[in-house]
Amino acid sequence: MLLESLRQQVLEANQEIARRGLAPHTFGNASGIERSGGDALVAIKPSGVDYATLSAADLVVTDLEGRVVEGALRPSSDLDTHTLLYREFPEIGGIVHTHSEFATAWAQAGREIPCLGTTHADYFHGPVPVTEPLTAEEVRDGYVRSTGAVIVRRFREGGLSPAAVPGVLVAGHAPFAWGRTPAEAVEHADVLEYIARLAYRSVLLAAPEGGIPAYVREHHYLRKHGPKATYGQGGGT
Amino acid sequence: MLLESLRQQVLEANQEIARRGLAPHTFGNASGIERSGGDALVAIKPSGVDYATLSAADLVVTDLEGRVVEGALRPSSDLDTHTLLYREFPEIGGIVHTHSEFATAWAQAGREIPCLGTTHADYFHGPVPVTEPLTAEEVRDGYVRSTGAVIVRRFREGGLSPAAVPGVLVAGHAPFAWGRTPAEAVEHADVLEYIARLAYRSVLLAAPEGGIPAYVREHHYLRKHGPKATYGQGGGT
Amino acid sequence: MLLESLRQQVLEANQEIARRGLAPHTFGNASGIERSGGDALVAIKPSGVDYATLSAADLVVTDLEGRVVEGALRPSSDLDTHTLLYREFPEIGGIVHTHSEFATAWAQAGREIPCLGTTHADYFHGPVPVTEPLTAEEVRDGYVRSTGAVIVRRFREGGLSPAAVPGVLVAGHAPFAWGRTPAEAVEHADVLEYIARLAYRSVLLAAPEGGIPAYVREHHYLRKHGPKATYGQGGGT
Amino acid sequence: MLLESLRQQVLEANQEIARRGLAPHTFGNASGIERSGGDALVAIKPSGVDYATLSAADLVVTDLEGRVVEGALRPSSDLDTHTLLYREFPEIGGIVHTHSEFATAWAQAGREIPCLGTTHADYFHGPVPVTEPLTAEEVRDGYVRSTGAVIVRRFREGGLSPAAVPGVLVAGHAPFAWGRTPAEAVEHADVLEYIARLAYRSVLLAAPEGGIPAYVREHHYLRKHGPKATYGQGGGT
């Protein structure tokens, strides 16, 4: 079996999004990528399979174009979004898609999540962006691939870095989050849900539209991510 | 004992709505129907019995007119709604009634749930409809039977298909959901609660009234339900 | 030890309000009354004791004036409200006071809970009333006794029956609920919290101010409480 | 190992904030101070360590200037806020910082929590204050130390007593709470979250801006804290 270590990481990421309540029913999937060696290979959840019974052997392995390399089951219906993001965002190693409650509510409202506090600023550099709705042509040409395309366009046009902004809301749909590993993608999906929850309540309490001052945002983001990071037990790199 | 297999399915459906938190106290009931053989028979929860102690033998079996065929207990007080729906919607095999929190809140507000995202569009073809309030005459003529009647009228007048719209909100009351089996009815009741929850939050975040574009709605509904369904491990039927 | 059976019921009622999440911290208490025999006796939770360690022997027994008849601990600081309600509402046998989340939010907003649906109508005949705020004089003359007095005044002036309206919101404070037994008082406190939760969400969804039509309210209340009650397995009494 | 008893109290306080759901991820920390003996010593959670694996030996001991006296790990990145509060508020013995959901939502909205009911009045004498946002200079001069400084300034300028007002919201950030011991600080952080939750819902229900009358506020605060306290089993001191 190919990619035993990656399969294990992707299995745990899928189980973890269910365990954390981010993916009620089977509304969610996690994948990971192995970029070393020759051609990159992606491991992803099969479509519509219950998290409780999922095994590492059930995962589907595809190439970067989404062609199945190993696996008896049909891959997640969101595969084309995952592979496009892996092609366009070479710095990411894991992707998590959920329909988690508060992040999805923002996505359905078509609103980006403003940066209203340091919980947000510690993880996302600026607002959590929201895509444009897909056009009728994009839906016709392939809904799932186009979902990836509107995400990439939002990042390109906004000058956003996938490393500094580890997630996005797809308008009228739900969030995607990513990280250097599948486990980090889960962490970012979970934090995204928490900041969506905090911002929802703050907005209903009439939080100032502009959010926290830029100098606070920068300080918080950099204390966790810059060369002078001071948080945690790791070195400052 | 009649209908052992159906009783077991209905028992599990009743236990499941309690387990998923859809029916606090005894605010809820599930039924199923056996249409093969001669006359159709309905198995339903007895009235006011705790889910924890319910057994398959406690279920009440009635005919399509609600006459008890087997069972020592009084059937659910909502029986007449169930039997009317089974008579009028021949494609359904199970019905679940709950007072689940967010769906009931929409029903109490007398508002249909707009289709604001793909989570909704995957399961309901268009908004989740809400009935008209019962008139004084309808209440006097039989509250429970009239509840079924306003549901059927809403579907007839709206040109809605019970297969494509597997649930409804009864104004000032609570939701009903259905499916081909009791288990599918539970699944639809649970999804209905989740989309009610998402839509509630999106509306408070000022989601656009019109919801997602029709071409996205159609795409999502058809990817799970049409002849070209691409979701899950089943064939495209 | 006096009143072993009543002590056991009151102990279980206190444990149950904690178990159901109605009384975070020690914000809550339950009592019961024995009216048969000579003078009536009340058993109530001691003040500030944790539910987890509470025993039947810890409960304090007082007379209807609140004089301790048996018990080493100080009674709940809300005792004077309980005894006043027992004196004025002779039909009740148990009282539960909580600071449960949604009912308390309505009490803090100084708003009665409108009857917006059948979940409410099945248990409360009309809105859940809210008292007037206590005046400065009433606070000075005894906050706890005056709390009972404003409840009684609200019922007297509104022509409300404690049997048909088994609970109340004290403005700027929290709910009280009651029943024929301590267990029924718990049930009513729990239902009150659920209907407060439903109404909160419906009001944010712009539910009609007037609530459901009177003819639906009457039908639902009477199907559970009138001489022709049709709900549950009991007779129609 | 220094301060075994204090370490144990601080360990339990850190575990408790995780157990009560006040600190999702590692967004939170608790500390305690030993003021007897010569120089005061502070025990605090190390930075970024998971609550599940934390041991008493992992805690970091520092002096009142934040210099590490014992401990192999890096102290919480919030250390400078803790030490400043211990220097300025000599009556406190434990501090808890969380990003608990509702208190953080108020902090992000930049709003103090009005005193809308007796649950609040029993613990906080007046509104839960919110600080000014940090200025660009304060962020540059040391974000964490300045966080302590804006808290102290808010109390000085508002004439607030840390004993009567056992917590604060830092604008755009999150709450801090304190008490005579680490355990009391946890209790206050938990109550703060609950009153933030109640007030959020009451405000959405259009609670009166002014909150409860001052004479009710005073009565409730003094029944728990004044020389004539009547709550609980302790004497009136």
Coordinates of C-alpha atoms in Angstrom, one line a residue, chain C residues 22-184:
Chain C
L22 CA -30.5 24.4 34.8
A23 CA -28.4 25.6 37.7
P24 CA -24.7 26.2 36.9
H25 CA -22.6 26.8 40.0
T26 CA -25.1 26.7 43.0
F27 CA -27.5 29.1 41.3
G28 CA -30.7 27.1 42.1
N29 CA -32.7 25.3 44.7
A30 CA -35.7 23.0 45.0
S31 CA -38.1 22.5 47.8
G32 CA -41.2 20.5 48.6
I33 CA -44.0 20.7 51.1
E34 CA -45.9 18.2 53.2
R35 CA -49.4 19.7 53.8
S36 CA -51.1 16.6 55.3
G37 CA -51.1 16.1 59.1
G38 CA -51.1 19.1 61.4
D39 CA -48.9 22.0 60.4
A40 CA -47.4 22.0 56.9
L41 CA -43.6 21.4 56.7
V42 CA -41.2 22.5 54.0
A43 CA -38.0 20.7 53.0
I44 CA -35.5 22.8 51.2
K45 CA -31.9 22.8 50.0
P46 CA -29.3 24.3 52.4
S47 CA -27.6 27.5 51.2
G48 CA -24.5 27.3 49.0
V49 CA -24.0 23.5 49.2
D50 CA -22.7 21.7 46.1
Y51 CA -25.3 19.5 44.4
A52 CA -22.8 16.7 44.0
T53 CA -22.3 16.2 47.8
L54 CA -25.9 17.0 48.9
S55 CA -27.6 14.3 50.9
A56 CA -31.2 13.9 52.1
A57 CA -30.0 14.6 55.7
D58 CA -28.5 17.9 54.6
L59 CA -31.9 19.3 53.7
V60 CA -33.5 21.8 56.1
V61 CA -37.1 21.4 57.3
T62 CA -39.0 24.5 58.2
D63 CA -42.5 25.5 59.0
L64 CA -44.6 27.7 56.7
E65 CA -43.1 30.8 58.4
G66 CA -39.6 29.6 57.6
R67 CA -38.7 28.7 61.2
V68 CA -36.2 25.8 61.1
V69 CA -37.7 22.6 62.6
E70 CA -34.9 20.2 61.7
G71 CA -31.5 20.6 60.1
A72 CA -28.0 21.6 61.1
L73 CA -27.3 23.8 58.0
R74 CA -28.6 27.3 57.1
P75 CA -31.5 27.0 54.6
S76 CA -31.4 28.4 51.1
S77 CA -31.3 32.2 51.1
D78 CA -34.4 32.0 48.9
L79 CA -36.4 30.3 51.6
D80 CA -38.8 33.3 52.2
T81 CA -39.8 33.2 48.6
H82 CA -40.6 29.5 48.8
T83 CA -42.7 29.7 52.0
L84 CA -44.6 32.7 50.8
L85 CA -45.5 30.9 47.5
Y86 CA -46.6 27.8 49.5
R87 CA -48.8 30.0 51.7
E88 CA -50.4 31.8 48.8
F89 CA -50.6 29.0 46.3
P90 CA -52.2 26.1 48.2
E91 CA -52.4 23.9 45.1
I92 CA -48.6 23.6 44.7
G93 CA -46.4 20.9 46.3
G94 CA -42.9 21.7 44.9
I95 CA -40.9 24.8 43.9
V96 CA -37.8 25.1 41.8
H97 CA -35.7 28.2 41.4
T98 CA -32.9 28.3 38.8
H99 CA -30.8 30.8 36.9
S100 CA -31.2 28.8 33.7
E101 CA -29.7 30.6 30.7
F102 CA -32.6 31.6 28.4
A103 CA -35.3 32.0 31.0
T104 CA -32.9 34.3 33.0
A105 CA -32.1 36.3 29.8
W106 CA -35.8 37.0 29.4
A107 CA -36.1 37.9 33.1
Q108 CA -33.1 40.3 32.8
A109 CA -34.8 41.9 29.8
G110 CA -37.9 42.4 31.8
R111 CA -40.0 40.8 29.1
E112 CA -42.7 38.1 29.4
I113 CA -42.3 35.2 27.1
P114 CA -45.1 35.3 24.4
C115 CA -46.8 32.1 23.5
L116 CA -45.4 31.5 20.0
G117 CA -46.1 27.9 19.6
T118 CA -47.7 24.6 20.7
T119 CA -44.6 23.6 22.8
H120 CA -45.4 26.6 25.0
A121 CA -49.2 26.2 24.8
D122 CA -49.0 22.6 26.0
Y123 CA -47.6 23.7 29.4
F124 CA -48.3 27.4 30.0
H125 CA -51.8 28.9 29.6
G126 CA -50.8 32.2 28.0
P127 CA -47.5 34.0 28.2
V128 CA -44.9 33.3 30.9
P129 CA -45.5 36.3 33.1
V130 CA -42.8 38.7 34.3
T131 CA -43.0 40.5 37.6
E132 CA -42.6 44.2 38.2
P133 CA -39.1 45.2 39.5
L134 CA -38.9 45.4 43.2
T135 CA -39.1 48.9 44.6
A136 CA -36.4 50.3 46.9
E137 CA -38.8 49.9 49.8
E138 CA -39.4 46.3 49.0
V139 CA -35.7 45.6 48.8
R140 CA -35.1 47.3 52.1
D141 CA -38.0 45.4 53.8
G142 CA -36.6 42.1 52.8
Y143 CA -35.5 41.2 49.3
V144 CA -36.4 37.6 49.4
R145 CA -39.8 37.9 51.0
S146 CA -40.6 40.8 48.6
T147 CA -39.6 38.5 45.6
G148 CA -42.4 36.2 46.7
A149 CA -44.7 39.2 47.1
V150 CA -44.2 40.6 43.6
I151 CA -44.8 37.1 42.2
V152 CA -48.1 36.8 44.1
R153 CA -49.1 40.3 43.1
R154 CA -48.5 39.5 39.4
F155 CA -50.7 36.5 39.6
R156 CA -53.4 38.2 41.6
E157 CA -53.5 41.3 39.4
G158 CA -53.3 39.3 36.2
G159 CA -56.0 36.9 37.3
L160 CA -53.5 34.0 36.7
S161 CA -53.9 30.5 38.1
P162 CA -50.7 28.9 39.5
A163 CA -52.0 25.6 38.2
A164 CA -52.4 26.9 34.6
V165 CA -49.3 29.0 34.7
P166 CA -46.7 26.9 36.5
G167 CA -43.8 29.5 36.5
V168 CA -42.8 33.1 36.4
L169 CA -39.9 35.3 35.6
V170 CA -38.7 37.7 38.3
A171 CA -37.6 40.9 36.6
G172 CA -33.9 41.4 36.8
H173 CA -33.4 38.1 38.5
A174 CA -34.5 34.7 37.2
P175 CA -37.3 32.1 36.9
F176 CA -39.3 30.2 39.5
A177 CA -41.4 27.2 38.5
W178 CA -43.7 24.9 40.5
G179 CA -45.9 21.9 40.3
R180 CA -47.9 19.4 42.3
T181 CA -44.7 17.6 43.4
P182 CA -41.0 18.5 43.4
A183 CA -40.5 16.3 40.3
E184 CA -43.2 18.2 38.4

